[in-house]
Coordinates of C-alpha atoms in Angstrom, one line a residue:
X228 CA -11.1 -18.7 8.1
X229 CA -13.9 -16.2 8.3
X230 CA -17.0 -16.7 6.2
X231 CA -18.5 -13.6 4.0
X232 CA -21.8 -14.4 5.7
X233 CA -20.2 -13.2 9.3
X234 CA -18.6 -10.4 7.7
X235 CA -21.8 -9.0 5.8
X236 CA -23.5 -9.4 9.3
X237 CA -21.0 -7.7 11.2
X238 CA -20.9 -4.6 8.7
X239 CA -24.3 -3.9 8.8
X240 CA -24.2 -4.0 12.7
X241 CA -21.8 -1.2 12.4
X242 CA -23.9 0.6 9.9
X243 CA -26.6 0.3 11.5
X244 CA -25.4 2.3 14.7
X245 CA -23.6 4.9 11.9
X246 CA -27.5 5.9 11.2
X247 CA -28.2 6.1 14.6
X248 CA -25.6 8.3 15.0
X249 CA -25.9 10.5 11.8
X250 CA -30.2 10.8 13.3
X251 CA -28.6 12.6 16.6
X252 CA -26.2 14.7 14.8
X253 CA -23.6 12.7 16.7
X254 CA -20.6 13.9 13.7
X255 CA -17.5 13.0 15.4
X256 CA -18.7 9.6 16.2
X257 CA -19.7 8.8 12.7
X258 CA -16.4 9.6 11.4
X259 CA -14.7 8.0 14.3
X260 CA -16.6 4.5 13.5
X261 CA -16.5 5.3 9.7
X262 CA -12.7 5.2 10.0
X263 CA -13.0 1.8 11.7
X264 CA -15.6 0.4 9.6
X265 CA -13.6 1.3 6.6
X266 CA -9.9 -0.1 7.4
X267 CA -11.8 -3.5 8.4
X268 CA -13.0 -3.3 4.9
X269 CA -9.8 -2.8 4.0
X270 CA -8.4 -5.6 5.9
X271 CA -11.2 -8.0 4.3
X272 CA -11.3 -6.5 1.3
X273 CA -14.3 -8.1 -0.2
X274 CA -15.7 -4.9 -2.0
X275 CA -13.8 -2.1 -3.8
X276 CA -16.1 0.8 -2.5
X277 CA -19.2 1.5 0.0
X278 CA -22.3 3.1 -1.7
X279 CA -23.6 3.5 1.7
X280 CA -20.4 4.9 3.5
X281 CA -19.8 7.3 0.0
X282 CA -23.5 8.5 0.8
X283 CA -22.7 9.0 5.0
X284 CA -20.0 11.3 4.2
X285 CA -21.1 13.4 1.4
X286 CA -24.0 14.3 3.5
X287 CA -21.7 15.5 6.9
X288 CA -19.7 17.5 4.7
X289 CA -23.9 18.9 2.9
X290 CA -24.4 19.6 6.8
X291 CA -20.7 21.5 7.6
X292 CA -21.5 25.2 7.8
X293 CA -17.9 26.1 6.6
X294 CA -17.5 28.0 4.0
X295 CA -14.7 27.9 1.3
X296 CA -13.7 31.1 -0.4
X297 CA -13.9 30.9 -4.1
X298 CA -11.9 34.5 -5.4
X299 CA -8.1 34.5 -5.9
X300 CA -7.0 31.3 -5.9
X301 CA -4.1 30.4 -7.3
X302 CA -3.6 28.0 -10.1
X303 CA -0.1 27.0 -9.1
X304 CA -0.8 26.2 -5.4
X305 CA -1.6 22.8 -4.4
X306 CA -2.3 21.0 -1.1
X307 CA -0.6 18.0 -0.6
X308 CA -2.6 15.9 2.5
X309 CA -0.4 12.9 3.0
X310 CA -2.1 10.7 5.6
X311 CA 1.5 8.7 5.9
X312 CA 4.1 11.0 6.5
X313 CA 6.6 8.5 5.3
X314 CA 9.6 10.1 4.0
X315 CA 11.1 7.7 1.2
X316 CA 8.9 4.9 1.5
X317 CA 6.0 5.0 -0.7
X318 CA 5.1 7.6 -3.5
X319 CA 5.0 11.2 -1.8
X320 CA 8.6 12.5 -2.3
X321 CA 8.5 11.3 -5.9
X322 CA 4.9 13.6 -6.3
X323 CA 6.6 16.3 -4.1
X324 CA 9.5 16.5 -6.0
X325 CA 7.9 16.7 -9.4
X326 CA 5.0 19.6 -8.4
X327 CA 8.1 21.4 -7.0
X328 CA 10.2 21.0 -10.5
X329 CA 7.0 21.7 -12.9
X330 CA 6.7 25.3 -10.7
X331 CA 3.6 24.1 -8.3
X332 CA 3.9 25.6 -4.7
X333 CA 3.2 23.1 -2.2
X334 CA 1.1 23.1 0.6
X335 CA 2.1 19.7 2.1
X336 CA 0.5 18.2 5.3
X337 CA 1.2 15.0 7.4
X338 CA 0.7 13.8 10.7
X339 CA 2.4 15.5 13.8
X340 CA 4.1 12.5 14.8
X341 CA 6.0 12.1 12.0
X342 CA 7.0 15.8 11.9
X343 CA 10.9 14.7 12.7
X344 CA 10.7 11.8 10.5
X345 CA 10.7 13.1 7.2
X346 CA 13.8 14.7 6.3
X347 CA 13.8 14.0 2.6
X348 CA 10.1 15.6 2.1
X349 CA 10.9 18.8 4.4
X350 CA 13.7 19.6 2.3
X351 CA 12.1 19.9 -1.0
X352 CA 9.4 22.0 0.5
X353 CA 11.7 24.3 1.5
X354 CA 13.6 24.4 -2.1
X355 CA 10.2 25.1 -3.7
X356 CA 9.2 28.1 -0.9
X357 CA 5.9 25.6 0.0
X358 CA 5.0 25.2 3.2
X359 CA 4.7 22.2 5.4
X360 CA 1.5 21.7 8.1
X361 CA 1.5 19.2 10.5
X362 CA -2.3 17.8 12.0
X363 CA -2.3 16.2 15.6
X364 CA -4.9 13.4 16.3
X365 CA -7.5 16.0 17.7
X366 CA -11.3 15.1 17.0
X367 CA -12.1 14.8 13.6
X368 CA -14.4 17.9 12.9
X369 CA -11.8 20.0 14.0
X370 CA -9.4 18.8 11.8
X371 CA -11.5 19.8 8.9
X372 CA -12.1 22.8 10.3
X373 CA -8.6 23.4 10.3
X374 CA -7.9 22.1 6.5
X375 CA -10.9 24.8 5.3
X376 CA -8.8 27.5 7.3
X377 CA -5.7 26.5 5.4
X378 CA -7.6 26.5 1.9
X379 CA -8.9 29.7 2.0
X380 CA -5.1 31.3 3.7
X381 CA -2.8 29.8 1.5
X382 CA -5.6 30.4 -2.2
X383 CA -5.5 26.5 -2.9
X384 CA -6.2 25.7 -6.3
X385 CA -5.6 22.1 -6.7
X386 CA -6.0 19.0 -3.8
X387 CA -4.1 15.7 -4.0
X388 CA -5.3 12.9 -1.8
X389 CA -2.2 10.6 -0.7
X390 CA -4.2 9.2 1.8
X391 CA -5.0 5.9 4.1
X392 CA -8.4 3.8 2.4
X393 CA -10.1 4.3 5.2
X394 CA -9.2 7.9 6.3
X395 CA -12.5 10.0 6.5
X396 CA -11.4 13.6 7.5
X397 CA -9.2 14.2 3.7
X398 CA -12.4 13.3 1.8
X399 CA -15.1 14.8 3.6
X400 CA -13.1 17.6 2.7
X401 CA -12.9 17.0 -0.5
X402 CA -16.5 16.8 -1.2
X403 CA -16.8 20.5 1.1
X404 CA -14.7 21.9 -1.7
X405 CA -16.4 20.3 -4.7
X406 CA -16.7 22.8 -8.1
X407 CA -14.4 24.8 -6.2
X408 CA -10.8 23.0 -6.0
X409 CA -10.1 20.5 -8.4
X410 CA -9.4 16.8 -6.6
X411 CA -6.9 14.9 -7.3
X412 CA -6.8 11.6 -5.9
X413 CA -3.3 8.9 -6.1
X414 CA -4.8 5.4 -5.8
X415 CA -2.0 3.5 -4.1
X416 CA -4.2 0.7 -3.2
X417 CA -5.9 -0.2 -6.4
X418 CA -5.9 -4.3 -5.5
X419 CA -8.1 -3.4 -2.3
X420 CA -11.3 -1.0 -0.8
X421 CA -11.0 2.4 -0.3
X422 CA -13.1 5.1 0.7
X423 CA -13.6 8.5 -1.4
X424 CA -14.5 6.9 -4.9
X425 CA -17.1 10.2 -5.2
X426 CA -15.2 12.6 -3.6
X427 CA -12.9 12.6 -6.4
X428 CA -12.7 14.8 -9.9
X429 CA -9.6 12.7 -11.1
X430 CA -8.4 9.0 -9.8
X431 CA -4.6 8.8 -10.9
X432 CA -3.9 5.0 -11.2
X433 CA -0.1 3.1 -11.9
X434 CA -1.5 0.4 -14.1
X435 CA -4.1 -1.2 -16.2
X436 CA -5.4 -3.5 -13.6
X437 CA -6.6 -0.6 -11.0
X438 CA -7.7 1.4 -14.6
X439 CA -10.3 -1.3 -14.7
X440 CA -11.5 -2.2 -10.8
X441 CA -12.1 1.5 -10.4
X442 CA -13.9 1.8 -13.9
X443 CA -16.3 -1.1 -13.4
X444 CA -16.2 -2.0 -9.6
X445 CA -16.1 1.2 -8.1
X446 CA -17.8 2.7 -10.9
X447 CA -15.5 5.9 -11.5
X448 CA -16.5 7.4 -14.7
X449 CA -14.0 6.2 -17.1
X450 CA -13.5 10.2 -18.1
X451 CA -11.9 10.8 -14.3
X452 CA -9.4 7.9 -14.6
X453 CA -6.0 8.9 -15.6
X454 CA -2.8 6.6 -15.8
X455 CA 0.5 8.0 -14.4
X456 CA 3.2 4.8 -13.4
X457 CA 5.3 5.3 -10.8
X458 CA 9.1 4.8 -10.3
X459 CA 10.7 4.0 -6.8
X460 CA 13.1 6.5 -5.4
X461 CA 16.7 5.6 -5.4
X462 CA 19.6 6.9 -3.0
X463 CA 22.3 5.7 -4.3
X464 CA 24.8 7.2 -1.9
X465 CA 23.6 4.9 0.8
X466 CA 25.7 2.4 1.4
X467 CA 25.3 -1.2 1.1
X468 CA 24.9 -2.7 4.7
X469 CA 26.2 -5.9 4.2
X470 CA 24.8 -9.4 4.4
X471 CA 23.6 -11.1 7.2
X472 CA 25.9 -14.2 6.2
X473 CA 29.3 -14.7 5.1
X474 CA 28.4 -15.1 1.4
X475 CA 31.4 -16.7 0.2
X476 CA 31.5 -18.2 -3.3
X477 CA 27.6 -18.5 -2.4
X478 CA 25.0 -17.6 -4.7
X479 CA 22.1 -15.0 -2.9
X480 CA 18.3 -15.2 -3.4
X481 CA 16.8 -12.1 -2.3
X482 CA 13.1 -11.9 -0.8
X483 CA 10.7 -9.3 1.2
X484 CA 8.2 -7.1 2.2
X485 CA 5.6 -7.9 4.8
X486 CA 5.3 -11.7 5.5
X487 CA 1.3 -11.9 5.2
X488 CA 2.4 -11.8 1.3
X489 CA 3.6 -15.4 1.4
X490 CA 0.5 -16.5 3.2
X491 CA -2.0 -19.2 1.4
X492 CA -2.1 -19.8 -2.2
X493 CA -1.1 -23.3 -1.1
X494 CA 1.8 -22.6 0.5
X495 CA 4.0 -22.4 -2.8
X496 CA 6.1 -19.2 -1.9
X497 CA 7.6 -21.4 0.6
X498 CA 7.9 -24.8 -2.3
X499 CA 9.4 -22.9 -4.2
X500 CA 12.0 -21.8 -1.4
X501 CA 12.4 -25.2 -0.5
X502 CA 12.6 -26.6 -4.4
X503 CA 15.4 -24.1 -5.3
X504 CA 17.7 -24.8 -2.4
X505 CA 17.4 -27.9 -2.8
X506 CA 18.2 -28.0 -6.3
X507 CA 21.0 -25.4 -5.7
X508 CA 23.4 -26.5 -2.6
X509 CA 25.2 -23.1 -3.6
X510 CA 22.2 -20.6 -3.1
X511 CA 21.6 -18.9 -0.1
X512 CA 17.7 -17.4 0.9
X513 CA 17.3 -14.0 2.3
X514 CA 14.4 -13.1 3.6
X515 CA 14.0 -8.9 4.8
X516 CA 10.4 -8.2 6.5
X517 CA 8.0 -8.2 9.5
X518 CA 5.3 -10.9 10.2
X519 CA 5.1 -13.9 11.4
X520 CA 8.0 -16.0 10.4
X521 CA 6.9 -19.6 11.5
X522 CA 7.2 -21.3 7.4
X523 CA 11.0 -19.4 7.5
X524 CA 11.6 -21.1 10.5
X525 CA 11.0 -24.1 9.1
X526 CA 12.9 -23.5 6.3
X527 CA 16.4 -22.6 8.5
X528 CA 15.9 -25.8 10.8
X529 CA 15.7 -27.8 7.0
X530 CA 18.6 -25.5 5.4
X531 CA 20.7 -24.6 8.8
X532 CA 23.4 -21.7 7.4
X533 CA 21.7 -21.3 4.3
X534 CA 18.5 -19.4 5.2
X535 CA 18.2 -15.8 7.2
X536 CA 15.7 -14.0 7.7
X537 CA 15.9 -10.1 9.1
X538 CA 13.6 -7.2 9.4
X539 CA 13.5 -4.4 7.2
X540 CA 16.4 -2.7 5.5
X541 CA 16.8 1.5 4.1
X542 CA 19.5 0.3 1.5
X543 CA 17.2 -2.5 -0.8
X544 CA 18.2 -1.2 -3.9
X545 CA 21.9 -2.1 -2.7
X546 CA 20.9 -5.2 -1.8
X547 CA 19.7 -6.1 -5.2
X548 CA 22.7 -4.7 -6.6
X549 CA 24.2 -7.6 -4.4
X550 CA 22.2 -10.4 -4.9
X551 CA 22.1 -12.7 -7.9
X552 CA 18.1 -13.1 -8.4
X553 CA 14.8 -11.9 -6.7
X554 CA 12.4 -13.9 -6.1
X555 CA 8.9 -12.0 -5.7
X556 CA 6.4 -12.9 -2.5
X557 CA 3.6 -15.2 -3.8
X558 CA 0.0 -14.9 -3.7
X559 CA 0.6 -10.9 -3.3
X560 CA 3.5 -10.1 -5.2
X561 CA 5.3 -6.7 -4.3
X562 CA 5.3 -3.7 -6.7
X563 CA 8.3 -1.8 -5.5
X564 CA 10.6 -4.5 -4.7
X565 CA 9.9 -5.9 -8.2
X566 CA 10.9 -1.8 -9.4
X567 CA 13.8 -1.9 -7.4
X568 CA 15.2 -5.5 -8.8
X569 CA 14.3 -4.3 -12.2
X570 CA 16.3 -1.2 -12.2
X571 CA 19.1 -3.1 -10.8
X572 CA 18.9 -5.2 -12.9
X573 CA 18.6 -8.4 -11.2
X574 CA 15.6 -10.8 -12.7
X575 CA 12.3 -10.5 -10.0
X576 CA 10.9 -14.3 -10.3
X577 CA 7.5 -13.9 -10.0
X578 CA 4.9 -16.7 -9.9
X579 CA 1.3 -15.2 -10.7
X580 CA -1.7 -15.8 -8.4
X581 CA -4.2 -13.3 -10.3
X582 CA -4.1 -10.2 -12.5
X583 CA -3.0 -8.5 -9.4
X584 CA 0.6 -9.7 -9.9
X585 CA 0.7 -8.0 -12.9
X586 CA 1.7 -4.4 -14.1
X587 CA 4.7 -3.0 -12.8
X588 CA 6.8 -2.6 -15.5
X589 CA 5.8 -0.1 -18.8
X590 CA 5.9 -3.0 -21.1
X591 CA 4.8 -6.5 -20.1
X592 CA 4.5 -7.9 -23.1
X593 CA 8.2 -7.6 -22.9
X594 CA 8.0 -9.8 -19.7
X595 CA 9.8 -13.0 -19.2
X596 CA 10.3 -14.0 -15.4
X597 CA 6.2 -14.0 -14.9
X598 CA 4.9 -17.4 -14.6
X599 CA 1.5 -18.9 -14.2
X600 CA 2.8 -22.4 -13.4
X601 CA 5.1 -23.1 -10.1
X602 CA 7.1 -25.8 -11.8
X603 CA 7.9 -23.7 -15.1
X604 CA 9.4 -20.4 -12.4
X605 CA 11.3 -23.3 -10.9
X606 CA 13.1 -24.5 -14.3
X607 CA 13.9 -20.9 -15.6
X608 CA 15.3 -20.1 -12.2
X609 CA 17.4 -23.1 -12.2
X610 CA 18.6 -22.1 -15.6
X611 CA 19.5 -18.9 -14.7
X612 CA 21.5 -19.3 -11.6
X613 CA 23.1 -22.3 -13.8
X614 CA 23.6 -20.9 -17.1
X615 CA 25.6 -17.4 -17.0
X616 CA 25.2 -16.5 -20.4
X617 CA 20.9 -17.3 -20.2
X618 CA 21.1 -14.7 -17.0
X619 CA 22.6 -12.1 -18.6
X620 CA 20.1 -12.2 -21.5
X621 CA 17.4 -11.9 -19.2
X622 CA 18.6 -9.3 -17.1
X623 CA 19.1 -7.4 -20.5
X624 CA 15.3 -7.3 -21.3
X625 CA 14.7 -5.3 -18.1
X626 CA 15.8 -2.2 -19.3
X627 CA 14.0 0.6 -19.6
X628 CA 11.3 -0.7 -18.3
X629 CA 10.4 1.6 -15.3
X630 CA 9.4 5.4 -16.0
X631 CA 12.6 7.9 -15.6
X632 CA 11.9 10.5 -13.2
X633 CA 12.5 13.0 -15.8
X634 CA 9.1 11.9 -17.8
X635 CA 6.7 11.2 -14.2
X636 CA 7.4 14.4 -13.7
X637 CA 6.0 15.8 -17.5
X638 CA 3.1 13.6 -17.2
X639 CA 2.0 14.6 -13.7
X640 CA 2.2 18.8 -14.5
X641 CA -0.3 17.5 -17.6
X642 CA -2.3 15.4 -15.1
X643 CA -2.6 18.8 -13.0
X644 CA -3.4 20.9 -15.9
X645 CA -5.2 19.5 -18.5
X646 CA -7.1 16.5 -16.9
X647 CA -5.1 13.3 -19.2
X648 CA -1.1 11.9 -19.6
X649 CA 0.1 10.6 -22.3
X650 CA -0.3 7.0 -20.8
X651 CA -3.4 5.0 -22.2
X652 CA -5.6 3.3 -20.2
X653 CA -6.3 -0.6 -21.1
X654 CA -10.2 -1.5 -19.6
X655 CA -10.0 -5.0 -20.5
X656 CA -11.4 -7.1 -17.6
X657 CA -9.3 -8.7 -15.0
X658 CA -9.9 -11.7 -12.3
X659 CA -10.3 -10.2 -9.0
X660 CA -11.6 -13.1 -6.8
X661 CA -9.1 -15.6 -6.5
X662 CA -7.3 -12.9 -5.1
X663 CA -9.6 -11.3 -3.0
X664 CA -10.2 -14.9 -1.6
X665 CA -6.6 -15.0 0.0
X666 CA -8.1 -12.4 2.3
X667 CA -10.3 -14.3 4.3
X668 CA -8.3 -17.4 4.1
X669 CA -5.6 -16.2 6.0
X670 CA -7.9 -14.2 8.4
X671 CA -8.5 -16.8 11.7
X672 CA -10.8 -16.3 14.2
X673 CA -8.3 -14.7 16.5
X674 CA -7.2 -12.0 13.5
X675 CA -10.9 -11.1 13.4
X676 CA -11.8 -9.9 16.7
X677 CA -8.2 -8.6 17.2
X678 CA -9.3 -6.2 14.6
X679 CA -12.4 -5.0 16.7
X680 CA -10.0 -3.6 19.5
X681 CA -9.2 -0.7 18.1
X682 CA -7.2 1.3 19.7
X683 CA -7.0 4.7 17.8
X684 CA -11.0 4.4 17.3
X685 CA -12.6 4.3 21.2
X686 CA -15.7 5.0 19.9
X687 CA -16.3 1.1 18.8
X688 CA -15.9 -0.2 22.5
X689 CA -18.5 2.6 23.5
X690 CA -21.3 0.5 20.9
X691 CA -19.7 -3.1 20.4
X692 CA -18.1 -3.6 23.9
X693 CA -18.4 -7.6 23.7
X694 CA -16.4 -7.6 20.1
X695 CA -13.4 -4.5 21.7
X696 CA -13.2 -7.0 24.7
X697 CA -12.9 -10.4 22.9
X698 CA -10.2 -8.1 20.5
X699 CA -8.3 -7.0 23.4
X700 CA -8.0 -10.1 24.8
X701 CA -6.3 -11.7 21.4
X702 CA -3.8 -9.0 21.5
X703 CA -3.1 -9.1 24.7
X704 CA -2.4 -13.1 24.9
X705 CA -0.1 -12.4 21.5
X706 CA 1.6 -9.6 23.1
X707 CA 2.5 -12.0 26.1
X708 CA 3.9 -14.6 23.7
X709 CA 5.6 -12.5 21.3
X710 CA 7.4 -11.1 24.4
X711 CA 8.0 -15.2 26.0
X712 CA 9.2 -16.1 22.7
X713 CA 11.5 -13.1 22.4
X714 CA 13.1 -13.8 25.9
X715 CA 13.9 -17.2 25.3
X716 CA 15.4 -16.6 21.8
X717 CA 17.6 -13.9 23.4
X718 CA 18.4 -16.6 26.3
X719 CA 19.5 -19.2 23.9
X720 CA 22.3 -16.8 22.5

């Protein structure tokens, strides 16, 4: 575990060479060590914002000498900067799809190397005559060089930031085309720090609990916060892969997302695992992620035949149309794999850590399978894979309960044009630290430097050589055993 004191110490370090920089005129490096500076923020996540990194970039983009035209633009044109480029993972198909339907043209750009991987997105750009723009990793003044170029061609009118926390080029942008373009921007990480909190004229949040970190942590005027939920994007002519496992007359608990989820809080993700097979000699566990699986592991050599564990899978709303329960990841519970169980209707056991667990649904005072007590989640799931009458009720209280694609849609065009939904926003305080505490205590030593070697930002090894070194070291010795490990799996079957 990494103590806040090293991490305060380290930040300024970095900061401190960011003014040195910003004194020569040295742009690209700034931005190229801003970038760094602001994911490892986001990997620590001990603050929401950076006064000092707001500050950095509002005065580059006071010092760029380009201009952005200001006659003729067009009210129904808006740029879409997606810094993913994932095509139905995540929320920009479900925005895309929407602007195109309420009559917006789209101006829609993502990373060159995901040009060929977004099939989905590229075809409703084409049904709604937009146009799609693709940036390659060239240095990072250029590439806002290029986005002022495509404002002023294509008469932009409104900007909507779907963008990385830490990436630098979309919001020194939007503070060059302040008073000019109206910014819009989609807070998909409201649980962590993110750069851009005064770039901003709106902040479109999915849920109470990011209404009130940005309000009062990262001190967005309340007047700029709008609430617009989100629903996860269904294709329901993909077919269901199959299990892993001959399920038999077997009972299926469902699982997934990224592994780190299930790390700390005590280790009771994996308790409750262990409690529920127990209990249930009928239930099988199915875990679908990435990470590192050494607690499943465990689990398999306990339970041999009844617990898997695969990587990622395109057809999860199929799979929870399969399954008989989900249980959620525990201390960081999962927002669209809980969506995706809800609208199919299977329960989403969820065990809350901190207010963070909390909001996915329109209506959680009509919530049932949230629990603040391990042992209580562990009776109620008992009952329900028991008691086929009890499970039924349950799964009857989760409907409509996620937005329908028909109303997102209505809310956003009113988001775009007047400034407000018709969703109200609830301020009242939440916990944050508990939460935020996870973060360092499953960050080790070895996670920390590994996070200084980074290898899309060179510009840190030019000033912290030492730290890059130490960094690349740690990922080279894990590369090495993830590869060992991998052979001698494969040479066991």
């Amino acid at each position: 575990m990494i103590r806040e004191e090293r991490l305060t110490k380290d930040i300024n370090k970095v900061k401190k060479v960011i003014c040195k920089c910003y004194n020569n005129n040295d742009y690209e490096s700034i931005l190229s060590l801003m970038t760094f500076l602001g994911n490892f923020l986001y990997q620590t996540n001990q603050k929401y914002s950076d006064w000092d990194l707001e500050k950095v970039l509002h005065d580059i983009a006071g010092n760029i000498p380009y201009e952005i035209e200001q006659n003729g633009r067009d009210e129904k044109t808006v740029l879409f900067y997606d810094s993913f480029g994932l095509d139905t993972r995540g929320l920009a198909l479900i925005y895309v799809k929407a602007l195109i339907n309420s009559g917006f043209k789209v101006v829609y750009m993502a990373p060159e190397s995901n040009k060929n991987c977004i099939p989905h997105i590229l075809s409703e750009i084409k049904r709604g005559k937009g146009v799609a723009i693709f940036f390659s990793e060239i240095e990072k003044m250029s590439q806002i060089k290029n986005l002022v170029d495509i404002i002023n061609k294509w008469k932009v009118s409104k900007y909507i930031l779907y963008i990385k926390p830490y990436d630098v080029v979309p919001v020194v942008l939007a503070h060059l085309v302040k008073n000019k373009i109206i910014r819009f921007l989609i807070n998909l990480t409201d649980h962590a720090f993110w750069l851009g909190v005064e770039a901003i004229d709106y902040c479109i949040e999915f849920r109470d609990y990011g209404c009130y970190i940005s309000k009062e942590k990262r001190k967005i005027e309340q007047s700029k916060i709008v609430k617009l939920p989100y629903y996860p994007l269904i294709d329901e002519k993909t077919e269901f892969q199959g299990f892993p496992f001959d399920k038999g007359k077997n009972k299926v608990m469902f699982s997934g997302g990224s592994l780190y989820k299930t790390f700390g809080g005590d280790g009771l993700y994996y308790f409750m695992v262990d409690k529920l097979l127990s209990h249930n000699t009928d239930l099988i566990f199915w875990y679908a992620g990435f990470g590192d699986g050494t607690e499943i592991e465990q689990l398999k050599r306990k339970y041999p035949e009844r617990v898997y564990w695969t990587g990622e899978r395109p057809d999860l709303y199929q799979i929870m149309s399969h399954v008989d329960i989900y249980l959620n990841t525990y201390p960081m519970g999962g927002g669209l794999m809980t969506q995706y169980s809800i609208i199919a209707g299977k329960i989403p056991l969820t065990l809350i850590y901190d207010d963070c667990g909390k909001g996915f649904v329109l209506d959680n005072k009509r919530v049932s399978y949230e629990f603040g007590n391990v042992n209580e989640l562990i009776t109620y799931a008992n009952e329900i894979l028991e008691d086929c009458d009890f499970k039924l009720a349950k799964e009857e209280e989760l409907k409509n309960q996620i937005i329908s694609p028909e109303v997102f849609e209505e809310e956003l065009n009113d988001i775009l044009l007047y400034g407000k939904s018709g969703f109200e926003r609830d301020f009242s305080k939440v916990e944050t630290k508990a939460f935020q505490r996870t973060y360092l205590e499953r960050l080790s030593v070895y996670d920390y430097w590994a996070m200084w070697a980074d290898m899309s930002e060179l510009t840190i090894l030019k000033y912290f050589v030492i730290y890059f070194v130490r960094g690349f070291c740690v990922k080279v010795y894990r590369g090495i055993k993830k590869r060992i490990k991998y052979f001698f799996r494969n040479l066991k079957k």
